[in-house]
Structures are given as structure tokens and as C-alpha cells.
Short mmCIF file of C-alpha atoms and ligand atoms in Angstrom, two decimals:
data_model
loop_
_atom_site.label_atom_id
_atom_site.label_comp_id
_atom_site.label_asym_id
_atom_site.label_seq_id
_atom_site.Cartn_x
_atom_site.Cartn_y
_atom_site.Cartn_z
CA MET A 1 179.02 -43.30 -244.69
CA THR A 2 175.31 -44.03 -244.68
CA ASP A 3 172.51 -43.15 -242.28
CA ILE A 4 171.64 -46.83 -241.91
CA ALA A 5 171.56 -47.88 -238.27
CA PRO A 6 174.32 -50.31 -237.28
CA ALA A 7 173.55 -54.04 -237.26
CA ILE A 8 172.91 -55.30 -233.73
CA ALA A 9 174.51 -58.51 -232.52
CA ARG A 10 173.47 -59.90 -229.15
CA THR A 11 175.21 -63.27 -229.14
CA VAL A 12 178.74 -64.49 -229.82
CA PRO A 13 177.71 -66.55 -232.91
CA ASP A 14 175.90 -63.51 -234.39
CA LEU A 15 178.94 -61.32 -233.82
CA ARG A 16 181.33 -63.91 -235.24
CA ALA A 17 179.13 -64.38 -238.35
CA LEU A 18 179.27 -60.63 -239.03
CA VAL A 19 183.02 -60.49 -238.54
CA ALA A 20 183.52 -63.57 -240.75
CA SER A 21 181.55 -61.91 -243.58
CA TRP A 22 183.78 -58.82 -243.35
CA ARG A 23 186.93 -60.91 -243.21
CA ALA A 24 185.78 -62.77 -246.35
CA GLU A 25 185.79 -59.37 -248.09
CA GLY A 26 189.30 -58.69 -246.82
CA LYS A 27 188.20 -55.91 -244.42
CA ARG A 28 190.07 -54.79 -241.31
CA VAL A 29 187.98 -54.80 -238.15
CA GLY A 30 188.05 -52.22 -235.35
CA LEU A 31 186.48 -52.54 -231.88
CA VAL A 32 185.43 -49.73 -229.55
CA PRO A 33 184.45 -51.23 -226.17
CA THR A 34 182.01 -49.10 -224.15
CA MET A 35 179.48 -49.35 -221.36
CA GLY A 36 177.05 -47.13 -223.31
CA ALA A 37 175.78 -43.73 -222.09
CA LEU A 38 177.74 -42.44 -225.03
CA HIS A 39 179.11 -38.90 -225.22
CA ALA A 40 181.41 -37.02 -227.57
CA GLY A 41 184.42 -38.81 -226.09
CA HIS A 42 183.07 -42.17 -227.29
CA ILE A 43 182.23 -40.73 -230.70
CA SER A 44 185.86 -39.63 -231.04
CA LEU A 45 186.92 -43.25 -230.33
CA VAL A 46 184.77 -44.41 -233.26
CA GLU A 47 186.31 -41.73 -235.50
CA ILE A 48 189.81 -42.85 -234.52
CA ALA A 49 188.91 -46.52 -235.06
CA ARG A 50 187.73 -45.67 -238.57
CA ARG A 51 191.20 -44.40 -239.45
CA HIS A 52 192.61 -47.86 -238.69
CA ALA A 53 189.87 -50.26 -239.85
CA ASP A 54 187.19 -50.69 -242.53
CA ARG A 55 184.45 -52.11 -240.31
CA ILE A 56 183.71 -50.86 -236.80
CA ILE A 57 182.04 -52.66 -233.90
CA VAL A 58 180.99 -50.68 -230.83
CA SER A 59 180.28 -52.93 -227.87
CA ILE A 60 177.80 -51.74 -225.26
CA PHE A 61 177.88 -53.77 -222.07
CA VAL A 62 177.67 -52.55 -218.49
CA ASN A 63 180.07 -55.07 -217.03
CA PRO A 64 178.96 -56.13 -213.52
CA THR A 65 182.32 -57.64 -212.54
CA GLN A 66 184.15 -54.30 -212.63
CA PHE A 67 181.81 -52.72 -210.06
CA ALA A 68 182.17 -53.37 -206.33
CA PRO A 69 178.90 -54.12 -204.47
CA THR A 70 179.06 -50.58 -203.05
CA GLU A 71 179.40 -48.95 -206.49
CA ASP A 72 176.89 -47.68 -209.03
CA PHE A 73 176.25 -50.76 -211.22
CA SER A 74 172.46 -50.66 -210.84
CA LYS A 75 172.19 -46.91 -211.38
CA TYR A 76 174.84 -46.64 -214.11
CA PRO A 77 173.11 -44.77 -216.99
CA ARG A 78 171.63 -47.14 -219.59
CA THR A 79 170.56 -45.27 -222.73
CA PHE A 80 170.59 -47.89 -225.49
CA GLU A 81 168.21 -46.21 -227.96
CA ALA A 82 169.96 -42.84 -227.65
CA ASP A 83 173.34 -44.59 -228.01
CA LEU A 84 172.17 -46.30 -231.19
CA ALA A 85 171.02 -42.96 -232.62
CA LYS A 86 174.43 -41.42 -231.84
CA LEU A 87 176.22 -44.31 -233.57
CA THR A 88 174.08 -44.05 -236.72
CA GLY A 89 175.63 -42.08 -239.57
CA ILE A 90 179.14 -41.97 -238.10
CA GLY A 91 180.45 -45.19 -239.61
CA THR A 92 179.56 -47.75 -236.95
CA ASP A 93 178.84 -51.03 -238.73
CA ALA A 94 177.72 -53.09 -235.75
CA VAL A 95 176.72 -52.67 -232.14
CA TYR A 96 177.50 -55.67 -229.98
CA ALA A 97 175.16 -55.64 -226.99
CA PRO A 98 175.30 -59.01 -225.22
CA THR A 99 173.34 -59.85 -222.09
CA VAL A 100 175.02 -60.63 -218.77
CA GLU A 101 174.15 -64.32 -219.36
CA VAL A 102 176.00 -64.31 -222.70
CA MET A 103 179.09 -62.77 -221.14
CA TYR A 104 178.97 -64.67 -217.85
CA PRO A 105 177.22 -68.05 -218.15
CA PRO A 106 176.34 -69.40 -214.69
CA ASP A 107 179.27 -71.84 -214.72
CA ALA A 108 181.90 -69.23 -215.75
CA ALA A 109 184.93 -69.63 -213.46
CA THR A 110 187.86 -67.93 -215.20
CA THR A 111 189.23 -64.42 -214.73
CA VAL A 112 192.36 -62.63 -215.83
CA SER A 113 194.89 -62.15 -213.05
CA LEU A 114 196.96 -58.97 -213.17
CA LYS A 115 200.08 -57.33 -211.78
CA GLY A 116 202.16 -54.48 -213.23
CA PRO A 117 200.13 -51.36 -214.05
CA ALA A 118 197.02 -52.92 -212.46
CA THR A 119 198.73 -52.77 -209.06
CA ALA A 120 200.35 -49.34 -209.46
CA GLY A 121 198.68 -47.99 -206.31
CA LEU A 122 196.26 -45.64 -208.08
CA GLU A 123 192.66 -46.73 -208.93
CA ASP A 124 193.46 -50.21 -207.64
CA ILE A 125 193.68 -48.95 -204.05
CA ALA A 126 190.09 -47.68 -203.97
CA ARG A 127 188.83 -50.37 -206.40
CA PRO A 128 190.83 -53.55 -205.70
CA PHE A 129 188.76 -55.86 -207.96
CA HIS A 130 188.01 -53.37 -210.72
CA PHE A 131 190.80 -54.15 -213.17
CA ALA A 132 190.33 -57.93 -213.00
CA GLY A 133 186.73 -57.31 -214.10
CA VAL A 134 187.82 -54.90 -216.84
CA ALA A 135 190.59 -57.16 -218.15
CA THR A 136 188.38 -60.25 -218.14
CA ILE A 137 185.60 -58.58 -220.10
CA VAL A 138 188.02 -56.93 -222.54
CA ALA A 139 189.80 -60.26 -223.11
CA LYS A 140 186.40 -61.82 -223.89
CA LEU A 141 185.47 -58.94 -226.23
CA PHE A 142 188.81 -59.40 -228.01
CA THR A 143 188.39 -63.15 -228.47
CA GLN A 144 184.73 -62.82 -229.45
CA SER A 145 185.24 -60.12 -232.09
CA ALA A 146 188.87 -60.81 -233.09
CA PRO A 147 189.53 -57.18 -234.07
CA ASP A 148 192.68 -55.89 -235.77
CA VAL A 149 192.56 -52.77 -233.59
CA ALA A 150 190.75 -51.69 -230.45
CA VAL A 151 190.47 -48.10 -229.26
CA PHE A 152 190.29 -46.99 -225.60
CA GLY A 153 190.21 -43.48 -224.15
CA GLU A 154 193.22 -42.08 -222.31
CA LYS A 155 190.73 -40.68 -219.79
CA ASP A 156 191.00 -44.05 -218.01
CA PHE A 157 194.76 -44.04 -218.26
CA GLN A 158 195.47 -46.89 -215.86
CA GLN A 159 192.84 -49.03 -217.61
CA LEU A 160 194.56 -48.35 -220.95
CA ALA A 161 197.95 -49.39 -219.49
CA VAL A 162 196.40 -52.56 -218.01
CA ILE A 163 194.82 -53.52 -221.35
CA ARG A 164 198.02 -52.86 -223.31
CA ARG A 165 199.96 -55.04 -220.85
CA MET A 166 197.36 -57.80 -220.99
CA ALA A 167 197.24 -57.83 -224.81
CA ALA A 168 201.04 -58.03 -224.93
CA ASP A 169 201.36 -60.67 -222.18
CA LEU A 170 198.63 -62.93 -223.60
CA ASP A 171 199.82 -62.44 -227.20
CA LEU A 172 196.38 -61.22 -228.21
CA PRO A 173 196.67 -60.27 -231.89
CA VAL A 174 195.12 -56.83 -231.56
CA GLU A 175 196.67 -53.37 -231.72
CA VAL A 176 195.53 -51.34 -228.70
CA ILE A 177 195.20 -47.64 -229.55
CA GLY A 178 194.88 -44.89 -226.92
CA ALA A 179 192.72 -41.89 -227.81
CA PRO A 180 193.13 -38.41 -226.32
CA THR A 181 190.67 -37.34 -223.61
CA VAL A 182 187.82 -35.22 -224.94
CA ARG A 183 186.99 -32.28 -222.66
CA GLU A 184 184.06 -29.96 -222.12
CA ALA A 185 184.72 -26.31 -223.05
CA ASP A 186 185.68 -25.58 -219.42
CA GLY A 187 188.24 -28.41 -219.30
CA LEU A 188 186.23 -31.10 -217.48
CA ALA A 189 187.10 -34.53 -218.91
CA MET A 190 184.00 -36.08 -220.49
CA SER A 191 182.64 -39.06 -218.59
CA SER A 192 179.32 -40.91 -218.52
CA ARG A 193 179.33 -40.33 -214.74
CA ASN A 194 179.36 -36.52 -215.09
CA VAL A 195 175.53 -36.71 -215.22
CA TYR A 196 175.65 -37.49 -211.50
CA LEU A 197 177.09 -34.02 -210.69
CA SER A 198 174.71 -31.45 -209.18
CA ALA A 199 174.64 -28.05 -210.94
CA GLU A 200 176.82 -26.58 -208.19
CA ASN A 201 179.39 -29.38 -208.38
CA ARG A 202 179.34 -29.34 -212.20
CA ALA A 203 180.50 -25.70 -211.96
CA LYS A 204 183.31 -26.67 -209.55
CA ALA A 205 184.41 -29.86 -211.35
CA PRO A 206 186.83 -28.29 -213.92
CA GLU A 207 188.93 -26.99 -211.02
CA LEU A 208 190.55 -30.44 -210.77
CA HIS A 209 191.93 -30.15 -214.29
CA ARG A 210 193.03 -26.52 -213.70
CA ILE A 211 194.96 -27.49 -210.56
CA MET A 212 196.58 -30.41 -212.39
CA GLN A 213 197.63 -28.17 -215.26
CA ALA A 214 199.18 -25.67 -212.84
CA ALA A 215 201.07 -28.49 -211.08
CA SER A 216 202.26 -29.90 -214.39
CA SER A 217 203.52 -26.49 -215.54
CA GLY A 218 205.38 -26.05 -212.25
CA ILE A 219 207.08 -29.45 -212.58
CA VAL A 220 208.00 -28.81 -216.21
CA ALA A 221 209.45 -25.44 -215.14
CA GLY A 222 211.74 -27.27 -212.71
CA GLU A 223 209.89 -27.24 -209.38
CA ALA A 224 210.45 -30.25 -207.12
CA PRO A 225 207.57 -32.64 -207.91
CA GLU A 226 206.90 -33.65 -204.28
CA SER A 227 206.32 -30.12 -202.98
CA THR A 228 204.31 -29.14 -206.07
CA LEU A 229 202.12 -32.23 -205.69
CA ALA A 230 201.64 -31.61 -201.95
CA ARG A 231 200.49 -28.04 -202.72
CA ALA A 232 198.18 -29.26 -205.48
CA ARG A 233 196.61 -31.91 -203.21
CA LYS A 234 195.83 -29.15 -200.69
CA ALA A 235 194.36 -26.99 -203.49
CA ILE A 236 192.11 -29.87 -204.60
CA ALA A 237 190.81 -30.28 -201.04
CA ALA A 238 190.37 -26.50 -200.65
CA ALA A 239 188.29 -26.44 -203.85
CA GLY A 240 185.75 -28.77 -202.20
CA PHE A 241 186.89 -32.18 -203.49
CA THR A 242 187.80 -35.17 -201.36
CA PRO A 243 191.16 -35.99 -202.95
CA ASP A 244 191.96 -39.64 -203.45
CA TYR A 245 195.32 -39.50 -205.22
CA LEU A 246 197.42 -37.10 -207.25
CA GLU A 247 200.55 -38.85 -208.47
CA LEU A 248 203.30 -38.33 -211.03
CA ARG A 249 204.13 -41.61 -212.77
CA ASP A 250 205.97 -43.14 -215.69
CA ALA A 251 203.52 -42.87 -218.59
CA ALA A 252 204.12 -46.41 -219.87
CA ASP A 253 204.11 -48.70 -216.83
CA LEU A 254 202.77 -46.27 -214.20
CA GLY A 255 205.79 -46.96 -211.97
CA GLU A 256 207.83 -44.16 -210.38
CA PRO A 257 208.91 -41.54 -212.95
CA ARG A 258 212.29 -42.24 -214.56
CA ILE A 259 214.67 -39.74 -216.10
CA GLY A 260 214.25 -39.33 -219.85
CA ARG A 261 210.89 -41.10 -220.07
CA PRO A 262 207.41 -39.58 -220.58
CA ARG A 263 205.59 -38.78 -217.35
CA ARG A 264 201.88 -38.61 -216.53
CA LEU A 265 200.07 -36.82 -213.75
CA LEU A 266 197.05 -38.85 -212.59
CA ALA A 267 194.32 -37.86 -210.17
CA ALA A 268 191.09 -39.09 -208.65
CA ALA A 269 188.91 -37.01 -206.36
CA THR A 270 185.31 -37.15 -205.21
CA LEU A 271 182.96 -34.20 -205.59
CA GLY A 272 179.62 -34.72 -203.85
CA THR A 273 179.01 -38.39 -204.61
CA THR A 274 180.83 -38.43 -207.96
CA ARG A 275 184.34 -39.77 -208.30
CA LEU A 276 186.21 -37.82 -210.99
CA LEU A 277 189.33 -39.11 -212.74
CA ASP A 278 191.74 -37.10 -214.83
CA ASN A 279 195.29 -37.34 -216.15
CA ILE A 280 197.59 -35.21 -218.25
CA ALA A 281 200.99 -35.56 -219.85
CA VAL A 282 203.81 -33.75 -218.03
CA ASP A 283 206.26 -32.71 -220.72
O1 PAF B 1 186.02 -47.91 -220.15
C1 PAF B 1 184.95 -48.57 -220.16
O2 PAF B 1 183.89 -48.07 -220.56
C2 PAF B 1 184.95 -49.99 -219.61
O3 PAF B 1 185.83 -50.14 -218.54
C3 PAF B 1 185.24 -51.05 -220.71
C4 PAF B 1 186.63 -50.88 -221.28
C5 PAF B 1 184.21 -50.94 -221.81
C6 PAF B 1 185.16 -52.46 -220.10
O4 PAF B 1 183.90 -52.71 -219.56
#
């Protein structure tokens, strides 16, 4: 690996020319889609992508269509130069940073329509248009870069399930790889939005993960899930969060848990003005 900064592509033809040159050399291509504001969790996605591909593209695009008008699109952290520095020397070959006009020309009129995990009654309740925006932009990133593999964090577990389903349903020739959540030393799942937390709320934030772990242990030990989850929801509220959901689901399709299949505990809760998401395996 060199210390040379990644090539920067800003248009679809530039990106395709780069990918074509790698393909001509017989290289496998990996894609790590991001919205920038990179942290150690994103860096781990690049490291995982490198195990599966010879050339790595990191896309940086804050996708307007996955934010509701009431959400934080305009204040979402944009740190392009710092992101580029973080991607240098870790085996990123190209950064794809298109403009909104490249991704959404004025006459664009097509979106991906979703059911299945996208309508599981989790994030989609609070953010009804979010996954259509995510799936549309990810489908475009896939067709623009034509990667062999693409890596997404398990931190956004419903997003990962939606993208897997979409890639399978649309026969997109890309292997979707899920990467384990990277956590701060105190257990808080890394997220670009953690910068919004006040010092006081940053200290409280890991409590969500601790409560989830306790609930998971109880369920694994044989407690009835419904009463354990009800207790955990109360504990989340008592710790100062506004709980949104805490649900036990089938880990593959996010439907109701089924005997003999992996289960996942998923939560969202607001602390101050920051919405925190987390999920853990229950096994
Ligand atoms: O997880 C994210 O950062 C975004 O939802 C993604 C996958 C890059 C699509 O904009």
C-alpha cells in the first residue's frame, strides 16, 4: 500500500474509465458506499473490502433523497479533505464524489420501490421515504461502478437487509458483504451523527447498548422475549432516551423471529436531538 492519495472521480464517465482500466488488468473491484464524515467504522469497511477485491472505490455522497425535509441533510457533517486524508495510505484506490446534479439530473424520474425488509416496521415507521432514497442511490452506485463486492456496516442493519434484498431481486451482479459494527471503548456504536451529542448525552449514550446486551442475555437464558423487551424499553426511557423501537426480529428478513433461525435485537432511541440506532445478535 502506498501513501499516494486516491484518484478522485466526480462523474460517471471518469469512474467508468477507472474501473475499465482495472478490469483490463483483470482486477476485482470493491465498493464502499459512504456519506463521508468518515470514522473508524468506515475505515474497517475499506479493510474488509480489501480482503475481497484488488481495487477499492469509496463513494462519498450525502444523498438528499434519503433525508426527509425535517431531517439533517443541510447540517450533515461534510469533511471531504479530512475524509481524503483518512483514506490515503489504507488501500483506497479511488474516491467517487459526484455532485447532486450528476446523481439526480433535473429530469430524473425513477426510484426503486421496496417491500420486504424495507417495510418491517422499524426505521421505516419514523422514516417512511428513507429506504427508497437509499436503495435508489445504492442501485445507481452499483450500476455506475459495477463492483464485484460492496461492503456495508451492520450498524444500519435494516439498510443492509434492504440492499441485500434489492441486489438479489434485481439480479445485480454484486456480492453484498455486511461488516460488524465498530464501537467506541464504552460500547457506543460509531456513527457520523455522534458528533451531534452534547458532552452530557455522549456520556449517557452507551447505556442503550448496555440495556440491549442485558435484554439479549436474558432472552438467550430463556426469559420470555416480550416481558424482557418491555422491561428494557422502560429502562431505555428511564436512562433519559426517548425510545422509538426495541424489537426482536429474524436476522435475515427482519420478520417475526422464527424457531431455529438467527435473531437480531434492533433499537432506535433519541437522546437530546440525536437519533441513535443499534442492533446486536441474540444467540
Ligand atoms: O449508510 C450510508 O452511509 C448511506 O445510507 C449509503 C449506504 C451510503 C447510501 O447513501
